[in-house]
């Protein structure tokens, strides 16, 4: 499906931008101007004896009395030694910033024409009938459409005499997918949105009702009005219940429309969505320095990667099947949320995508897996040990029991040593495009121990003192 | 990916990274004074109270309602002369605070010159250090107030008279904050921050130490 290709390109673009941004600056938050920096300059005078005094009388005779100062200029100068001190303070510069959001929609079209996006809009990506209609076969999908947004940004809109919680926002990419037919899909780069939040809960995790109206201009032209019930953000994770209506058109020959004429597309929708690396700040938090912000997770990042050794034939290079590195693992947007029990060290985590490749014909893929672990500081917050068990239930079904030793290099880069055992079922190879699988091969089962060395980029490990439960 | 999509991606990236949104959206609590007056430096002013409590009457004029604080600063000029033409239209008067900053501002920090209808006084960190019973504001009448910050020294001039010349160990800052007393309406016009010395972020002890080559 064409829109999914474009969407994946934009998602990769967002991740690459974030990763490159972090190389160029100290944080990807600064790359996107998500940080507002305030500076105050102070001048400290160590030594100052300079003094100038002047009394100047107007010329002419006056009755000045007996005691009257005569005109004079008294100047006493000495060196002044001054130091300056510049204090920087950094604040969040956004109400909301989200790397990725997807929503699984129902009611956009009939169940036989629906795209089959699955729960949250991503839990159907690897189903056989996802975005595919085979002639002669009956088809019925629950989630008929989806909404996908990459790099969404909202800033405070201070209008109507500074009315509360209005925002104006945009994003790099948005797709509203009502059905399989490409020409019905509404896609825009830089869509513009007005939102107003009514907070039902003003503590983390926030709960808000958010009416929104937005327009997309290119390549589709559309209006999208919606109301959502938002829960989050908690470690960058959010869930949203949507209801709305979108109407627009694709002109002849644009990205989505290969037909001979313009195609209009209007559809109501309701849906359930999830977003990752999606951070929400209320107005008072915009005036709280970053260093004082509360954090809910032990670890939040964009990308974790590791090369692993296992007893399998190498999936990395067919020319060297006994290479020390037989496979690799990838986690996209990993998040580990601290649980407020037992010293807050137990956590529950997930990631948008998780890939585990032990070797040729031994691989597993996970979408929003569930990970439970224990966070143990070995050396302050610099060296941490993280035993965990991860259950990947879709599209593969396997359990990953492991331990991870993290070395915090900086706020955005970590190194890790990983040891674990994986057991379960792989997905049918036919559901993954062959050009993605490559030398990995096709597998039905996944089992084996592994040892791996990894690197995490744009991945921040938080210290125990930074957790909001410990403040 | 087709070639024609690349410029769009670049455009999207620039849009996200240039902070354009913040530049164009309204900020009702911020003002830039002296923008059209080429002879003087631009003063950045921020209303630290309710947004309706300050009216921008012109490029160089603010009407401040009661119990309101407006922070004014220029970029990095810590030694300067702050020049104000003050007209108390109603109420008690106005307090000028300096050697302090808008961040975590309290009226008891720094040095403040209180100019009221019942006399004037100077406080340092909340302690009264000088009183001037004969320097009174008159409701409806205009008076010029100059506050000079230079090194450890500072002076306050009302009209043509330097009413106080003092020294302090408090560091000099970029700010003068004007805070009105309750129920007062104060019109500030002709505001000017005349630079004497600009702070230099290379002149910090750390940066100076880094430049030393052993």
XYZ file of C-alpha atoms in Angstrom:
685
model
C 0.000 0.000 0.000
C 1.447 3.271 -1.157
C 0.588 5.361 1.879
C 2.287 2.916 4.180
C 5.455 3.196 2.117
C 5.360 6.966 2.372
C 4.548 6.745 6.044
C 7.484 4.452 6.696
C 9.744 6.823 4.795
C 8.609 9.699 6.976
C 8.942 7.625 10.120
C 12.492 6.738 9.162
C 13.049 10.388 8.324
C 11.879 11.394 11.775
C 14.084 8.867 13.483
C 17.096 9.739 11.341
C 16.528 13.462 11.978
C 16.417 12.785 15.675
C 19.517 10.636 15.586
C 21.516 13.041 13.450
C 20.268 15.904 15.545
C 21.667 14.317 18.641
C 25.062 13.991 16.984
C 25.107 17.667 16.102
C 23.926 19.014 19.412
C 23.846 17.886 22.972
C 20.280 16.678 22.727
C 17.671 15.996 20.102
C 15.365 18.195 22.145
C 17.603 21.106 21.209
C 17.732 20.060 17.591
C 14.061 20.738 17.136
C 14.218 23.941 19.142
C 12.257 22.217 21.817
C 14.287 23.959 24.451
C 13.993 27.605 25.361
C 17.167 29.013 26.815
C 17.165 32.026 29.063
C 20.338 33.794 30.050
C 21.039 36.214 32.830
C 24.279 38.156 32.935
C 25.813 39.295 36.190
C 28.799 41.536 36.627
C 30.741 41.020 39.813
C 32.982 43.883 40.741
C 35.965 42.722 42.746
C 37.666 46.058 43.090
C 36.195 49.477 42.467
C 37.535 52.676 43.931
C 36.670 55.035 41.124
C 34.796 58.073 42.285
C 33.871 61.294 40.595
C 32.215 64.251 42.219
C 31.456 67.617 40.723
C 29.914 70.782 42.073
C 29.313 73.483 39.554
C 27.846 76.813 40.548
C 26.229 79.052 38.049
C 28.229 82.178 37.354
C 27.159 85.513 38.751
C 26.697 86.985 42.194
C 24.168 85.506 44.570
C 23.504 85.616 48.254
C 24.918 82.211 49.004
C 25.206 82.653 52.748
C 28.308 82.065 54.785
C 28.840 78.405 53.995
C 28.480 77.612 50.341
C 30.351 75.143 48.177
C 32.568 76.640 45.584
C 32.698 75.254 42.051
C 35.050 72.366 41.785
C 35.589 69.033 40.132
C 37.005 66.271 42.249
C 37.999 63.129 40.450
C 39.495 60.079 42.038
C 40.075 57.164 39.715
C 41.388 53.689 40.233
C 41.257 50.405 38.415
C 38.079 48.399 38.428
C 38.239 44.632 38.281
C 35.073 42.990 37.068
C 34.083 39.456 36.271
C 30.989 38.463 34.407
C 28.861 35.493 35.094
C 26.324 34.192 32.594
C 23.694 31.850 33.952
C 21.766 29.720 31.483
C 18.444 28.183 32.209
C 16.751 25.737 29.879
C 13.014 25.263 29.684
C 10.726 23.184 27.469
C 9.576 25.152 24.483
C 6.576 23.065 23.511
C 3.276 21.927 24.845
C 3.468 18.656 22.987
C 6.115 16.920 20.948
C 5.532 13.434 19.600
C 7.797 11.350 17.440
C 5.106 8.907 16.382
C 1.387 8.475 16.810
C -0.911 5.905 15.275
C -4.611 5.350 15.659
C -6.649 2.338 14.635
C -9.973 3.530 13.251
C -13.346 1.901 12.957
C -16.346 3.071 10.970
C -14.432 4.679 8.124
C -15.777 2.263 5.542
C -17.292 -1.200 5.275
C -15.330 -4.063 6.813
C -14.544 -5.657 3.445
C -12.871 -2.489 2.135
C -11.074 -1.532 5.325
C -7.333 -1.457 5.546
C -7.147 -3.743 8.585
C -4.753 -1.583 10.566
C -5.433 -3.405 13.801
C -5.469 -2.201 17.365
C -3.714 1.164 17.776
C -3.353 1.279 14.008
C -0.231 -0.902 14.041
C -1.312 -4.265 15.377
C -2.521 -5.343 11.959
C 0.579 -4.531 9.915
C 1.600 -8.157 9.598
C -1.824 -9.687 9.103
C -2.398 -11.418 5.728
C -5.284 -9.138 4.817
C -3.608 -5.892 5.832
C -4.154 -3.374 3.032
C -4.823 -6.207 0.620
C -8.005 -7.237 -1.121
C -7.880 -10.535 -2.945
C -10.551 -11.076 -5.536
C -12.904 -13.871 -4.765
C -12.044 -14.002 -1.075
C -14.394 -12.714 1.559
C -12.769 -10.252 3.929
C -13.783 -8.618 7.166
C -11.557 -6.357 9.235
C -12.441 -4.551 12.442
C -10.092 -1.614 12.198
C -10.967 -0.260 8.801
C -8.677 2.768 8.852
C -5.832 4.484 10.571
C -4.292 7.811 11.418
C -0.513 8.133 11.382
C 1.474 11.144 12.480
C 5.222 11.675 12.559
C 7.013 14.426 14.492
C 3.969 16.239 15.778
C 4.590 19.541 17.482
C 2.320 21.844 19.466
C 3.132 25.211 20.906
C 1.157 27.423 23.221
C -1.350 29.689 21.527
C -1.987 32.725 23.681
C -5.078 34.261 22.212
C -8.496 35.253 23.578
C -6.783 37.159 26.383
C -4.440 34.322 27.100
C -7.177 31.694 27.332
C -6.002 28.448 28.884
C -4.571 25.443 27.087
C -4.948 26.435 23.463
C -2.274 25.168 21.147
C -1.257 25.594 17.548
C 0.635 22.755 16.049
C 1.983 21.055 13.054
C 3.943 17.988 12.142
C 6.127 16.584 9.448
C 3.624 14.052 8.199
C 0.027 13.018 8.676
C -2.008 10.350 6.927
C -5.710 9.680 7.381
C -6.380 6.270 5.899
C -10.072 5.333 5.558
C -9.769 2.244 3.368
C -7.484 0.226 1.136
C -7.963 2.427 -1.931
C -5.024 4.813 -2.082
C -6.937 7.658 -3.670
C -9.202 7.892 -0.634
C -6.286 8.419 1.706
C -5.685 11.966 2.883
C -2.026 12.778 3.332
C -0.332 15.998 4.235
C 3.052 17.256 5.197
C 2.995 20.124 7.670
C -0.698 19.916 8.505
C -1.819 22.712 10.824
C -3.911 22.053 13.898
C -5.693 24.077 16.506
C -6.312 22.271 19.761
C -7.851 23.118 23.096
C -7.360 20.867 26.088
C -9.792 20.477 28.958
C -7.880 18.722 31.683
C -9.828 16.210 33.737
C -6.726 15.291 35.705
C -3.923 17.763 36.205
C -1.402 15.344 37.646
C 0.846 12.974 35.715
C -0.478 11.054 33.842
C -2.720 13.813 32.587
C -6.218 13.081 31.348
C -7.694 15.606 28.955
C -10.515 16.009 26.491
C -9.092 17.630 23.377
C -11.203 19.052 20.566
C -9.086 19.739 17.511
C -9.491 21.028 14.024
C -6.828 20.850 11.395
C -6.161 21.304 7.751
C -3.859 19.558 5.361
C -2.724 21.374 2.252
C -0.266 19.198 0.406
C -0.524 16.788 -1.302
C -4.126 16.248 -0.173
C -6.377 19.096 0.807
C -8.585 18.302 3.738
C -10.164 19.353 7.003
C -10.081 17.065 9.971
C -12.153 17.763 13.085
C -11.890 15.493 16.070
C -12.365 15.099 19.795
C -10.082 12.858 21.765
C -9.773 11.599 25.286
C -6.051 11.696 26.007
C -4.275 9.790 28.731
C -0.596 10.584 29.180
C 2.106 11.357 28.866
C 3.820 8.751 31.005
C 7.376 8.238 29.923
C 6.420 9.444 26.474
C 3.589 6.927 26.148
C 0.056 8.131 25.499
C -3.263 6.517 24.700
C -6.059 8.317 22.946
C -9.685 7.569 22.197
C -10.723 9.434 19.064
C -13.924 10.453 17.369
C -14.004 12.719 14.371
C -14.791 13.519 10.807
C -12.442 14.179 7.913
C -13.283 15.502 4.498
C -11.028 16.402 1.620
C -9.801 15.488 -1.796
C -6.831 14.263 -3.759
C -6.247 16.146 -6.955
C -5.508 14.301 -10.138
C -2.011 12.945 -10.274
C -0.895 13.645 -6.720
C 1.015 11.113 -4.635
C -2.060 9.209 -3.652
C -4.266 9.528 -6.698
C -3.371 7.739 -9.890
C -6.854 7.972 -11.336
C -7.841 10.281 -14.150
C -9.761 12.699 -11.993
C -9.794 14.291 -8.569
C -11.164 12.053 -5.852
C -13.004 13.314 -2.804
C -12.872 11.485 0.481
C -15.107 12.049 3.494
C -15.515 9.747 6.420
C -16.429 9.729 10.093
C -14.233 7.773 12.404
C -13.739 6.500 15.916
C -10.561 4.955 17.081
C -8.041 3.977 19.671
C -4.528 5.293 19.367
C -1.138 5.129 20.947
C 1.862 7.384 20.675
C 5.483 6.956 21.644
C 8.052 9.560 22.587
C 5.091 11.861 22.962
C 5.652 14.433 25.666
C 3.046 16.808 27.022
C 3.724 19.890 29.129
C 1.121 21.922 30.894
C 1.713 25.674 30.971
C 3.317 25.778 34.438
C 5.800 23.173 33.236
C 6.932 25.501 30.466
C 8.382 27.696 33.198
C 10.062 24.872 35.056
C 13.660 24.215 34.141
C 14.416 20.943 32.407
C 16.586 19.847 35.285
C 13.630 20.141 37.639
C 11.200 18.210 35.475
C 9.661 15.026 36.709
C 10.398 11.750 34.982
C 8.407 8.554 35.085
C 10.770 6.176 33.365
C 14.140 4.601 34.001
C 14.927 4.635 30.333
C 13.420 6.404 27.329
C 14.987 6.352 23.914
C 14.690 6.184 20.186
C 16.970 3.401 19.129
C 18.698 0.423 20.676
C 20.832 -1.867 18.591
C 23.103 -4.764 19.375
C 25.122 -7.407 17.603
C 24.703 -10.830 19.149
C 26.503 -14.123 19.262
C 24.422 -17.273 19.283
C 24.884 -20.864 18.241
C 23.175 -20.259 14.903
C 24.478 -19.660 11.395
C 25.188 -15.992 10.892
C 22.353 -14.012 9.419
C 24.558 -10.999 8.872
C 26.853 -12.420 6.227
C 26.347 -15.638 4.275
C 30.021 -15.502 3.276
C 31.103 -15.822 6.882
C 28.581 -18.083 8.630
C 30.809 -18.464 11.696
C 31.221 -14.743 12.230
C 31.258 -13.804 15.932
C 28.170 -11.799 15.252
C 25.421 -14.143 14.192
C 22.495 -11.785 14.486
C 21.270 -8.600 15.998
C 18.481 -7.011 17.937
C 16.770 -3.680 17.430
C 14.356 -1.795 19.587
C 12.650 1.280 18.223
C 11.486 3.784 20.878
C 12.119 1.634 23.940
C 10.549 2.876 27.143
C 10.864 1.526 30.675
C 8.365 2.988 33.118
C 9.148 2.806 36.815
C 6.490 1.143 38.920
C 5.893 2.899 42.235
C 6.419 -0.269 44.255
C 9.423 -1.790 46.031
C 11.675 1.259 45.861
C 10.398 2.059 42.346
C 12.932 -0.304 40.800
C 10.554 -2.648 39.055
C 9.523 -1.382 35.678
C 7.181 -2.193 32.852
C 8.321 -1.341 29.382
C 7.567 -1.560 25.726
C 8.809 -0.391 22.360
C 7.181 0.445 19.069
C 9.001 -2.322 17.245
C 11.298 -5.000 18.514
C 13.396 -7.241 16.302
C 15.367 -10.242 17.502
C 17.495 -12.157 14.991
C 19.475 -15.011 16.466
C 20.775 -16.244 13.123
C 19.610 -17.491 9.798
C 16.006 -18.686 9.901
C 15.785 -17.667 13.549
C 14.096 -14.362 13.978
C 11.223 -12.748 15.762
C 9.417 -9.491 15.426
C 7.409 -7.677 18.054
C 5.033 -4.749 17.996
C 4.467 -3.105 21.361
C 5.882 -6.027 23.362
C 5.535 -6.074 27.123
C 8.713 -6.021 29.146
C 8.987 -6.344 32.901
C 12.268 -5.907 34.677
C 14.200 -4.696 37.640
C 16.511 -1.707 37.540
C 19.581 -2.041 39.703
C 22.267 0.615 40.066
C 25.726 -0.909 40.247
C 27.670 2.315 40.201
C 25.477 5.299 40.988
C 23.498 5.879 37.823
C 26.385 5.210 35.492
C 26.466 1.430 35.479
C 23.147 -0.360 35.778
C 21.998 -3.940 35.587
C 18.604 -4.693 34.185
C 17.274 -8.267 34.358
C 14.059 -8.494 32.359
C 11.548 -10.721 30.708
C 9.938 -9.553 27.488
C 6.882 -11.061 25.906
C 6.452 -10.392 22.196
C 2.967 -11.456 21.202
C 2.514 -9.930 17.766
C 3.326 -10.819 15.018
C 5.817 -13.320 16.475
C 5.150 -14.971 19.769
C 8.215 -15.436 21.907
C 9.633 -14.783 25.334
C 12.967 -13.104 25.811
C 14.479 -13.709 29.233
C 17.624 -11.682 29.662
C 19.833 -9.310 31.531
C 21.314 -6.112 30.294
C 24.302 -4.255 31.659
C 24.090 -0.569 30.756
C 26.976 1.850 30.744
C 25.746 5.415 30.554
C 28.167 7.280 28.317
C 26.137 10.464 28.108
C 22.545 11.559 28.269
C 21.987 10.284 24.750
C 24.371 7.377 24.243
C 24.651 4.148 26.223
C 26.609 0.983 25.704
C 25.294 -2.368 26.811
C 26.178 -6.015 27.249
C 23.257 -8.374 26.844
C 22.785 -11.965 27.846
C 19.598 -13.907 27.406
C 17.513 -16.758 26.154
C 14.741 -16.565 23.590
C 12.030 -19.119 23.036
C 8.895 -19.037 20.942
C 7.454 -18.943 17.470
C 8.531 -16.766 14.620
C 6.140 -15.263 12.127
C 5.430 -16.768 8.772
C 8.022 -15.398 6.392
C 5.399 -14.658 3.788
C 4.040 -11.845 5.893
C 7.275 -9.906 5.839
C 8.388 -8.476 2.501
C 11.270 -10.526 1.084
C 13.431 -7.453 0.587
C 13.300 -6.849 4.321
C 14.155 -10.412 5.227
C 17.103 -10.773 2.837
C 19.621 -13.232 4.205
C 17.730 -13.749 7.407
C 15.628 -16.381 5.725
C 12.227 -17.658 6.674
C 11.532 -19.159 10.047
C 8.793 -20.732 12.048
C 10.479 -21.170 15.383
C 12.880 -19.208 17.514
C 14.883 -20.665 20.340
C 18.353 -20.167 21.741
C 20.691 -18.307 24.020
C 22.568 -15.194 23.010
C 25.207 -12.761 24.127
C 25.335 -9.320 22.588
C 27.028 -5.970 22.679
C 24.827 -3.016 22.017
C 24.659 0.704 21.614
C 21.698 2.925 22.342
C 21.298 6.216 20.560
C 19.135 9.057 21.781
C 18.465 6.868 24.723
C 18.427 8.433 28.130
C 18.850 6.553 31.337
C 17.468 8.448 34.298
C 18.973 8.384 37.732
C 16.951 7.325 40.720
C 16.903 10.909 41.987
C 15.364 12.068 38.729
C 12.323 9.826 39.094
C 9.274 11.717 40.200
C 8.501 9.072 42.773
C 11.786 9.815 44.497
C 11.409 13.570 44.635
C 11.859 7.833 -2.644
C 11.339 10.092 -5.638
C 13.626 13.071 -6.077
C 10.755 15.529 -6.007
C 9.929 14.600 -2.435
C 13.370 15.505 -1.124
C 12.891 19.303 -1.197
C 9.657 18.812 0.706
C 11.428 16.796 3.330
C 14.071 19.478 3.656
C 11.351 22.088 3.934
C 9.665 20.057 6.632
C 12.899 19.682 8.533
C 13.649 23.389 8.351
C 10.157 24.213 9.481
C 10.507 21.994 12.484
C 13.954 23.162 13.406
C 13.822 26.896 12.872
C 11.390 27.580 15.645
C 9.214 29.551 13.266
C 6.052 28.842 15.172
C 7.285 30.566 18.295
C 8.298 33.625 16.338
C 4.927 34.331 14.802
C 2.538 33.488 17.609
C 1.363 36.179 20.043
C 3.110 36.753 23.345
C 0.847 39.114 25.265
C 3.199 39.501 28.218
C 6.254 40.610 26.259
C 7.064 44.028 24.850
C 9.979 45.501 22.943
C 10.565 49.141 23.763
C 12.515 51.614 21.624
C 12.190 49.452 18.544
C 11.648 52.461 16.296
C 14.085 54.737 18.121
C 17.407 54.209 16.455
C 19.501 56.148 18.945
C 18.861 53.828 21.851
C 19.078 50.168 22.566
C 15.981 48.036 22.465
C 14.603 47.238 25.893
C 12.947 43.870 26.328
C 10.092 44.154 28.793
C 8.037 41.410 30.327
C 4.862 41.739 32.321
C 5.241 39.437 35.293
C 1.659 39.949 36.456
C -1.745 39.580 34.817
C -1.618 40.390 31.116
C -4.257 43.104 31.425
C -2.274 45.024 34.025
C 0.094 46.676 31.561
C -0.899 48.767 28.567
C 1.636 49.470 25.867
C 0.871 53.071 25.013
C 3.556 53.439 22.414
C 7.023 52.412 21.383
C 8.410 53.882 24.563
C 5.525 54.079 26.936
C 3.880 51.714 29.392
C 0.897 52.345 31.635
C 1.219 50.035 34.614
C -1.767 49.262 36.801
C -1.642 48.488 40.507
C 0.324 45.633 42.073
C 2.081 44.882 38.830
C 5.721 44.202 38.081
C 7.330 44.787 34.720
C 10.846 43.522 34.123
C 12.990 45.499 31.709
C 16.396 44.505 30.427
C 18.812 44.958 27.589
C 20.980 42.252 26.205
C 24.003 41.783 28.471
C 24.393 45.451 29.480
C 24.941 45.191 33.200
C 26.468 48.638 33.778
C 24.082 51.220 32.450
C 21.950 54.225 33.206
C 18.258 53.529 33.408
C 16.321 56.636 32.459
C 12.568 56.918 33.105
C 10.010 59.656 32.912
C 7.487 58.822 35.571
C 3.953 60.053 35.924
C 1.945 58.672 38.809
C -1.583 59.095 37.573
C -3.254 57.539 40.551
C -2.392 55.918 43.846
C 0.812 55.691 45.835
C 3.771 55.214 43.559
C 6.275 52.895 42.012
C 9.271 50.830 43.067
C 12.306 50.394 40.822
C 14.320 47.299 41.630
C 17.784 46.649 40.272
C 20.787 44.448 41.003
C 18.304 41.597 40.740
C 16.707 39.531 37.965
C 13.224 38.617 36.842
C 13.934 34.953 37.510
C 12.580 34.060 40.962
C 12.105 37.746 41.608
C 11.080 38.852 45.066
C 10.538 42.460 45.973
C 12.975 42.052 48.849
C 15.934 41.079 46.701
C 18.417 43.516 45.208
C 18.235 47.247 45.628
C 15.001 49.110 45.214
C 14.179 52.770 44.921
C 10.672 53.489 46.138
C 9.177 56.647 44.720
C 5.854 57.521 46.330
C 3.607 60.451 47.122
C 4.603 60.233 50.769
C 8.341 60.262 50.246
C 11.056 58.093 48.822
C 13.399 55.497 50.222
C 16.020 52.999 49.138
C 16.135 49.402 50.300
C 18.846 46.804 49.944
C 17.647 43.231 50.292
C 14.526 44.511 52.006
C 16.320 46.727 54.551
C 15.755 50.478 54.324
C 19.156 52.132 53.915
C 18.140 55.697 53.076
C 14.985 57.797 53.362
C 14.148 61.016 51.545
C 11.107 62.667 53.058
C 11.356 65.653 50.766
C 11.528 63.683 47.541
C 7.837 63.177 46.881
C 5.925 62.148 43.834
C 3.015 64.396 42.942
C 0.010 62.728 41.367
C -0.343 63.802 37.772
C 3.054 65.460 37.547
C 5.927 64.182 35.519
C 9.369 63.541 36.953
C 12.531 62.127 35.517
C 14.276 59.338 37.402
C 17.698 58.028 36.531
C 19.323 54.995 38.082
C 23.000 54.588 37.340
C 24.760 51.261 37.861
C 28.521 51.299 37.540
C 30.719 48.715 39.174
C 30.033 48.662 42.867
C 28.527 52.094 42.713
C 25.034 53.164 41.999
C 23.239 56.447 42.176
C 19.677 57.600 42.017
C 18.787 60.903 40.457
C 15.356 62.496 40.688
C 14.936 65.438 38.400
C 18.255 67.274 38.405
C 19.321 66.102 41.857
C 21.384 63.072 42.652
C 19.590 62.121 45.820
C 21.704 59.101 46.693
C 25.063 57.695 45.792
C 25.920 54.332 47.258
C 28.022 51.246 46.911
C 27.007 47.631 47.087
C 28.517 44.194 46.805
C 25.496 42.901 44.899
C 26.385 41.941 41.333
C 25.154 44.212 38.583
C 22.479 42.742 36.327
C 20.759 43.641 33.085
C 17.468 44.352 34.792
C 15.426 47.146 36.221
C 12.022 46.042 37.419
C 9.232 48.536 37.847
C 6.615 47.478 40.374
C 3.580 49.549 41.224
C 2.033 49.837 44.636
C -1.567 48.650 45.042
C -4.243 50.816 43.437
C -1.632 52.843 41.571
C -1.558 53.766 37.915
C 1.906 54.725 36.753
C 2.836 55.915 33.300
C 6.434 55.299 32.273
C 7.628 57.111 29.184
C 10.934 57.980 27.568
C 12.554 54.848 28.872
C 16.148 54.482 27.957
C 18.893 52.146 29.081
C 22.118 53.942 28.244
C 24.913 51.358 28.053
C 28.118 51.842 30.023
C 29.589 48.375 29.910
C 28.471 45.145 28.313
C 28.993 41.838 30.046
C 31.082 39.373 28.123
C 30.518 35.665 28.424
C 34.262 35.171 27.819
C 34.978 37.156 30.954
C 33.729 34.548 33.382
C 36.281 33.053 35.770
C 35.842 29.666 34.078
C 36.429 30.984 30.575
C 39.380 33.039 31.720
C 40.888 29.985 33.356
C 40.392 27.997 30.167
C 42.350 30.581 28.218
C 45.354 30.308 30.484
C 48.033 28.216 28.800
C 50.468 26.599 31.126
